[in-house]
Amino acid sequence: MYRTAYGNMSGKYKLTYFQMKGRGEGIRIMLAAAGLDFEDDRVTGEQWMAIKEKTPGNQLPVLTTPDGRVLRQSMAIMRYIAHKHGLYPTDPEDVYKTEMAYGTLEDLFMELFKVMTSKTDEDKAAIVKNLMEQRGPQVCTQLIEQLDASKTGFITGSAKPNFADFAFVWIIDLITDNFGDLIKKFPKLTAHKDKVIKAVPKLEAYIQKRP
């Protein structure tokens, strides 16, 4: 944890990230799901260059806590919020189910990341083909198997949505934005995303008002 010169005078959490969803959106969703009022600091490229050198790790997102500490690494931040605000299980079996579900979601996210970071049009076309025809359907099927195995309707079988469900909302939302035709083949995924959002009024309010 760090302190930076730009700090936090608002008395609440402050998320600093670009004007996009990306990795920052997972943190925004977790903050909203935890019922936390936060400052959504969406910076431009020009603003980022002005603060980059004094930002821990020289990268975004960062989360400034109400007491001025600055947290970095998006997944560490998401887990921090979840642990601190009762959205992460404590039983080892439930922890395993949660991390297994997240790991599956991360597999899907990394396929999107490969597309976004491909260096040539030829590479991008091959990666997209694999995502749409092979790896994407494979991972989506695994997610549906996990949902079908749940007796509660939430992905880990918890009584209420937890870290894994909120990560689900984040990642399925990203994939839908970029590869909607893939997600259309698996309507259960969209149905679960919508169910989680509606189950948490403050998360639903954030989703409805976000840029």
mmCIF file of N, CA and C in Angstrom, residues 6 15-19 23-24 27 41-44 47-49 51-52 55-63 70-74 77:
data_model
loop_
_atom_site.group_PDB
_atom_site.id
_atom_site.type_symbol
_atom_site.label_atom_id
_atom_site.label_comp_id
_atom_site.label_asym_id
_atom_site.label_seq_id
_atom_site.Cartn_x
_atom_site.Cartn_y
_atom_site.Cartn_z
ATOM 1 N N TYR A 6 -1.363 12.945 -4.932
ATOM 2 C CA TYR A 6 -2.703 13.398 -5.297
ATOM 3 C C TYR A 6 -3.755 12.925 -4.308
ATOM 4 N N LEU A 15 -11.660 5.635 -7.032
ATOM 5 C CA LEU A 15 -11.074 4.773 -8.063
ATOM 6 C C LEU A 15 -10.588 5.634 -9.211
ATOM 7 N N THR A 16 -9.327 5.493 -9.543
ATOM 8 C CA THR A 16 -8.767 6.217 -10.672
ATOM 9 C C THR A 16 -8.469 5.230 -11.796
ATOM 10 N N TYR A 17 -9.094 5.462 -12.930
ATOM 11 C CA TYR A 17 -8.917 4.594 -14.090
ATOM 12 C C TYR A 17 -9.299 5.395 -15.332
ATOM 13 N N PHE A 18 -9.085 4.798 -16.484
ATOM 14 C CA PHE A 18 -9.378 5.467 -17.750
ATOM 15 C C PHE A 18 -10.884 5.552 -18.010
ATOM 16 N N GLN A 19 -11.262 6.267 -19.045
ATOM 17 C CA GLN A 19 -12.659 6.441 -19.418
ATOM 18 C C GLN A 19 -13.130 5.254 -20.247
ATOM 19 N N ARG A 23 -10.232 -3.232 -16.817
ATOM 20 C CA ARG A 23 -10.040 -3.801 -15.485
ATOM 21 C C ARG A 23 -10.633 -2.919 -14.395
ATOM 22 N N GLY A 24 -10.765 -1.653 -14.659
ATOM 23 C CA GLY A 24 -11.353 -0.772 -13.658
ATOM 24 C C GLY A 24 -12.811 -1.067 -13.388
ATOM 25 N N ILE A 27 -13.636 -3.329 -10.461
ATOM 26 C CA ILE A 27 -13.561 -2.658 -9.160
ATOM 27 C C ILE A 27 -14.793 -1.801 -8.934
ATOM 28 N N ASP A 41 -13.153 8.397 -10.613
ATOM 29 C CA ASP A 41 -12.211 9.322 -11.251
ATOM 30 C C ASP A 41 -11.760 8.739 -12.592
ATOM 31 N N ARG A 42 -12.425 9.155 -13.667
ATOM 32 C CA ARG A 42 -12.133 8.645 -15.009
ATOM 33 C C ARG A 42 -11.232 9.643 -15.730
ATOM 34 N N VAL A 43 -9.989 9.251 -15.961
ATOM 35 C CA VAL A 43 -9.012 10.198 -16.491
ATOM 36 C C VAL A 43 -8.832 10.042 -18.000
ATOM 37 N N THR A 44 -8.471 11.130 -18.635
ATOM 38 C CA THR A 44 -8.126 11.129 -20.051
ATOM 39 C C THR A 44 -6.671 10.712 -20.200
ATOM 40 N N GLN A 47 -4.511 13.521 -18.870
ATOM 41 C CA GLN A 47 -4.489 13.557 -17.402
ATOM 42 C C GLN A 47 -3.620 12.437 -16.845
ATOM 43 N N TRP A 48 -3.682 11.287 -17.484
ATOM 44 C CA TRP A 48 -2.875 10.159 -17.031
ATOM 45 C C TRP A 48 -1.389 10.468 -17.119
ATOM 46 N N MET A 49 -0.955 11.070 -18.193
ATOM 47 C CA MET A 49 0.462 11.392 -18.341
ATOM 48 C C MET A 49 0.926 12.349 -17.246
ATOM 49 N N ILE A 51 -0.113 12.370 -14.124
ATOM 50 C CA ILE A 51 -0.031 11.734 -12.802
ATOM 51 C C ILE A 51 0.727 10.407 -12.825
ATOM 52 N N LYS A 52 1.132 9.948 -14.001
ATOM 53 C CA LYS A 52 1.718 8.620 -14.138
ATOM 54 C C LYS A 52 2.931 8.414 -13.235
ATOM 55 N N THR A 55 2.162 7.707 -9.615
ATOM 56 C CA THR A 55 1.195 6.636 -9.388
ATOM 57 C C THR A 55 1.941 5.335 -9.098
ATOM 58 N N PRO A 56 1.618 4.635 -8.017
ATOM 59 C CA PRO A 56 2.295 3.378 -7.697
ATOM 60 C C PRO A 56 2.283 2.405 -8.866
ATOM 61 N N GLY A 57 3.462 1.912 -9.224
ATOM 62 C CA GLY A 57 3.563 0.974 -10.323
ATOM 63 C C GLY A 57 3.428 1.605 -11.684
ATOM 64 N N ASN A 58 3.203 2.912 -11.713
ATOM 65 C CA ASN A 58 3.015 3.635 -12.978
ATOM 66 C C ASN A 58 1.934 3.001 -13.844
ATOM 67 N N GLN A 59 0.866 2.561 -13.196
ATOM 68 C CA GLN A 59 -0.221 1.952 -13.949
ATOM 69 C C GLN A 59 -1.542 2.135 -13.219
ATOM 70 N N LEU A 60 -2.614 2.021 -13.977
ATOM 71 C CA LEU A 60 -3.970 2.087 -13.454
ATOM 72 C C LEU A 60 -4.652 0.742 -13.700
ATOM 73 N N PRO A 61 -5.665 0.420 -12.859
ATOM 74 C CA PRO A 61 -6.328 1.262 -11.871
ATOM 75 C C PRO A 61 -5.591 1.322 -10.535
ATOM 76 N N VAL A 62 -5.893 2.372 -9.775
ATOM 77 C CA VAL A 62 -5.522 2.431 -8.368
ATOM 78 C C VAL A 62 -6.762 2.845 -7.579
ATOM 79 N N LEU A 63 -6.830 2.368 -6.340
ATOM 80 C CA LEU A 63 -7.939 2.716 -5.452
ATOM 81 C C LEU A 63 -7.367 3.433 -4.242
ATOM 82 N N VAL A 70 -3.126 4.130 -1.057
ATOM 83 C CA VAL A 70 -3.386 3.859 -2.475
ATOM 84 C C VAL A 70 -3.070 2.399 -2.754
ATOM 85 N N LEU A 71 -4.087 1.672 -3.216
ATOM 86 C CA LEU A 71 -3.973 0.253 -3.516
ATOM 87 C C LEU A 71 -3.841 0.063 -5.022
ATOM 88 N N ARG A 72 -3.032 -0.893 -5.419
ATOM 89 C CA ARG A 72 -2.870 -1.168 -6.852
ATOM 90 C C ARG A 72 -3.053 -2.654 -7.129
ATOM 91 N N GLN A 73 -3.085 -3.007 -8.412
ATOM 92 C CA GLN A 73 -3.359 -4.337 -8.931
ATOM 93 C C GLN A 73 -4.863 -4.647 -8.798
ATOM 94 N N SER A 74 -5.514 -4.695 -9.932
ATOM 95 C CA SER A 74 -6.980 -4.734 -9.969
ATOM 96 C C SER A 74 -7.581 -5.918 -9.216
ATOM 97 N N ILE A 77 -7.275 -5.546 -5.505
ATOM 98 C CA ILE A 77 -8.240 -4.546 -5.035
ATOM 99 C C ILE A 77 -9.635 -5.153 -4.946
#
